[in-house]
CSV table of C-alpha atoms in Angstrom, one decimal:
chain,number,residue,atom,x,y,z
A,13,MET,CA,-13.1,-6.8,-3.8
A,14,GLY,CA,-9.3,-6.5,-4.5
A,15,ASN,CA,-8.7,-4.4,-1.4
A,16,GLN,CA,-10.6,-6.9,0.8
A,17,VAL,CA,-8.4,-9.7,-0.5
A,18,VAL,CA,-5.2,-7.8,0.2
A,19,ILE,CA,-6.4,-7.0,3.7
A,20,THR,CA,-7.6,-10.5,4.5
A,21,VAL,CA,-4.4,-12.2,3.2
A,22,GLY,CA,-2.2,-9.6,4.8
A,23,THR,CA,-4.0,-10.1,8.1
A,24,LEU,CA,-3.6,-13.9,8.0
A,25,ILE,CA,0.1,-13.7,7.1
A,26,LEU,CA,0.7,-11.0,9.7
A,27,LEU,CA,-1.0,-13.2,12.3
A,28,LEU,CA,1.0,-16.3,11.4
A,29,THR,CA,4.3,-14.4,11.2
A,30,GLY,CA,3.6,-12.8,14.6
A,31,LEU,CA,2.9,-16.1,16.2
A,32,LEU,CA,6.0,-17.6,14.7
A,33,LEU,CA,8.1,-14.6,15.8
A,34,GLY,CA,6.7,-14.8,19.3
A,35,TYR,CA,7.4,-18.6,19.5
A,36,VAL,CA,11.0,-18.2,18.2
A,37,LEU,CA,11.7,-15.3,20.6
A,38,SER,CA,10.2,-17.1,23.6
A,39,GLN,CA,12.4,-20.2,22.8
A,40,LEU,CA,15.5,-18.0,22.6
A,41,VAL,CA,14.7,-16.3,25.9
A,42,LEU,CA,13.9,-19.5,27.6
A,43,GLY,CA,17.1,-21.1,26.4
A,44,PHE,CA,15.6,-24.0,24.5
A,45,LEU,CA,16.8,-22.6,21.2
A,46,GLY,CA,20.5,-21.9,20.8
A,47,PHE,CA,21.6,-18.4,19.6
A,48,ASN,CA,23.6,-18.8,16.4
A,49,LEU,CA,23.9,-17.2,13.0
A,50,LEU,CA,20.9,-19.2,11.7
A,51,THR,CA,18.5,-18.2,14.5
A,52,PHE,CA,19.8,-14.6,14.3
A,53,PHE,CA,19.0,-14.2,10.6
A,54,GLY,CA,15.7,-16.2,11.0
A,55,THR,CA,14.5,-13.9,13.8
A,56,LEU,CA,15.7,-10.8,11.9
A,57,SER,CA,13.8,-12.0,8.7
A,58,LEU,CA,10.6,-12.6,10.8
A,59,ILE,CA,10.9,-9.1,12.3
A,60,LEU,CA,11.3,-7.6,8.8
A,61,ILE,CA,8.4,-9.6,7.4
A,62,PHE,CA,6.2,-8.7,10.3
A,63,GLY,CA,7.1,-5.0,10.1
A,64,THR,CA,6.6,-4.8,6.3
A,65,LEU,CA,3.3,-6.6,6.4
A,66,TYR,CA,2.1,-4.4,9.3
A,67,TYR,CA,3.1,-1.3,7.4
A,68,VAL,CA,1.5,-2.4,4.1
A,69,LEU,CA,-1.7,-3.7,5.8
A,70,PHE,CA,-2.4,-0.5,7.6
A,71,TRP,CA,-1.4,1.6,4.6
A,72,GLN,CA,-4.0,-0.3,2.6
A,73,LEU,CA,-6.6,0.2,5.4
A,74,ARG,CA,-5.8,3.9,5.5
A,75,ARG,CA,-6.1,4.2,1.8
A,76,GLN,CA,-9.4,2.4,1.8
A,77,THR,CA,-11.1,4.6,4.4
A,78,PRO,CA,-11.1,8.3,3.8
A,79,THR,CA,-10.3,9.5,7.3
A,80,SER,CA,-7.7,12.1,6.4
A,81,SER,CA,-10.3,14.8,6.1
A,82,PHE,CA,-11.2,14.4,9.8
A,83,ARG,CA,-7.7,15.3,10.8
A,84,GLY,CA,-7.8,18.7,9.2
A,85,GLU,CA,-6.1,17.6,6.0
A,86,ILE,CA,-8.0,18.1,2.8
A,87,PRO,CA,-7.2,15.6,0.1
A,88,ASN,CA,-6.7,16.8,-3.4
A,89,GLN,CA,-9.9,15.2,-4.7
A,90,VAL,CA,-12.1,17.0,-2.1
A,91,GLU,CA,-10.3,20.2,-2.8
A,92,GLU,CA,-10.8,19.8,-6.6
A,93,SER,CA,-14.5,18.8,-6.2
A,94,ALA,CA,-15.1,21.9,-4.0
A,95,SER,CA,-13.5,24.0,-6.7
A,96,ASP,CA,-15.5,22.3,-9.4
A,97,SER,CA,-18.8,22.9,-7.5
A,98,TYR,CA,-17.9,26.5,-6.8
A,99,LEU,CA,-17.2,27.1,-10.5
A,100,LYS,CA,-20.3,25.3,-11.6
A,101,ASN,CA,-22.4,27.3,-9.1
A,102,ARG,CA,-20.8,30.5,-10.5
A,103,LEU,CA,-21.6,29.4,-14.0
A,104,ILE,CA,-25.2,28.6,-13.2
A,105,ALA,CA,-25.6,32.0,-11.4
A,106,ARG,CA,-24.1,33.8,-14.4
A,107,LEU,CA,-26.8,32.1,-16.5
A,108,SER,CA,-29.6,33.1,-14.1
A,109,GLY,CA,-30.1,29.6,-12.7
A,110,ASP,CA,-30.3,27.8,-16.1
A,111,THR,CA,-28.6,24.5,-15.3
A,112,ALA,CA,-29.4,22.9,-18.6
A,113,ALA,CA,-27.7,25.7,-20.5
A,114,ALA,CA,-24.7,25.5,-18.2
A,115,GLU,CA,-24.4,21.8,-18.8
A,116,ARG,CA,-24.8,22.3,-22.6
A,117,LEU,CA,-22.0,24.9,-22.6
A,118,VAL,CA,-19.7,22.7,-20.6
A,119,GLU,CA,-20.4,19.8,-22.9
A,120,GLN,CA,-19.7,21.9,-25.9
A,121,ALA,CA,-16.4,23.1,-24.4
A,122,LYS,CA,-15.5,19.4,-23.7
A,123,GLU,CA,-16.1,18.6,-27.4
A,124,ASN,CA,-14.0,21.6,-28.5
A,125,TYR,CA,-11.1,21.0,-26.1
A,126,PRO,CA,-11.0,17.3,-25.1
A,127,GLY,CA,-8.8,16.0,-22.3
A,128,MET,CA,-8.8,19.0,-19.9
A,129,PRO,CA,-9.8,18.9,-16.2
A,130,GLU,CA,-13.4,19.5,-15.3
A,131,ASN,CA,-12.8,22.9,-13.6
A,132,TRP,CA,-11.0,24.1,-16.7
A,133,TYR,CA,-14.2,23.7,-18.8
A,134,CYS,CA,-16.2,25.7,-16.3
A,135,GLU,CA,-13.5,28.5,-16.2
A,136,ARG,CA,-13.4,28.5,-20.0
A,137,VAL,CA,-17.2,28.8,-20.3
A,138,LEU,CA,-17.2,31.6,-17.7
A,139,ASP,CA,-14.5,33.4,-19.6
A,140,ASP,CA,-16.3,33.0,-22.8
A,141,LEU,CA,-19.5,34.4,-21.3
A,142,GLU,CA,-17.6,37.3,-19.8
A,143,ARG,CA,-16.0,38.0,-23.2
A,144,ASP,CA,-19.3,37.8,-25.0
A,145,ARG,CA,-20.9,40.2,-22.5
A,146,ARG,CA,-18.4,43.0,-23.3
């Protein structure tokens, strides 16, 4: 909901600023508005506002839609979740497909070592299983 409000308000302000900028520039070009320090700074401020809102609005839209993975870039979250699923699959395979046991071991590791990343727990359990196997 918060992103939609930012996008809607930003779009409205961008539209109004663009219209005002277009009007001021057309009046300057047609000669109906005299060019002085006030019109120069007013036009400059409208251009800065328009550019800033344009940048912020499309940055917000880009942040909201996960399109970066389609351009060949892999976001950190996707990379980490792929690593997590790989480690979980390795753990389940090590336990001969017993997912309940894998979940119990990961939960136990979470209780013993709170505050670590998810893939750390899987690595820890895998290391413990390897150590116990020797």
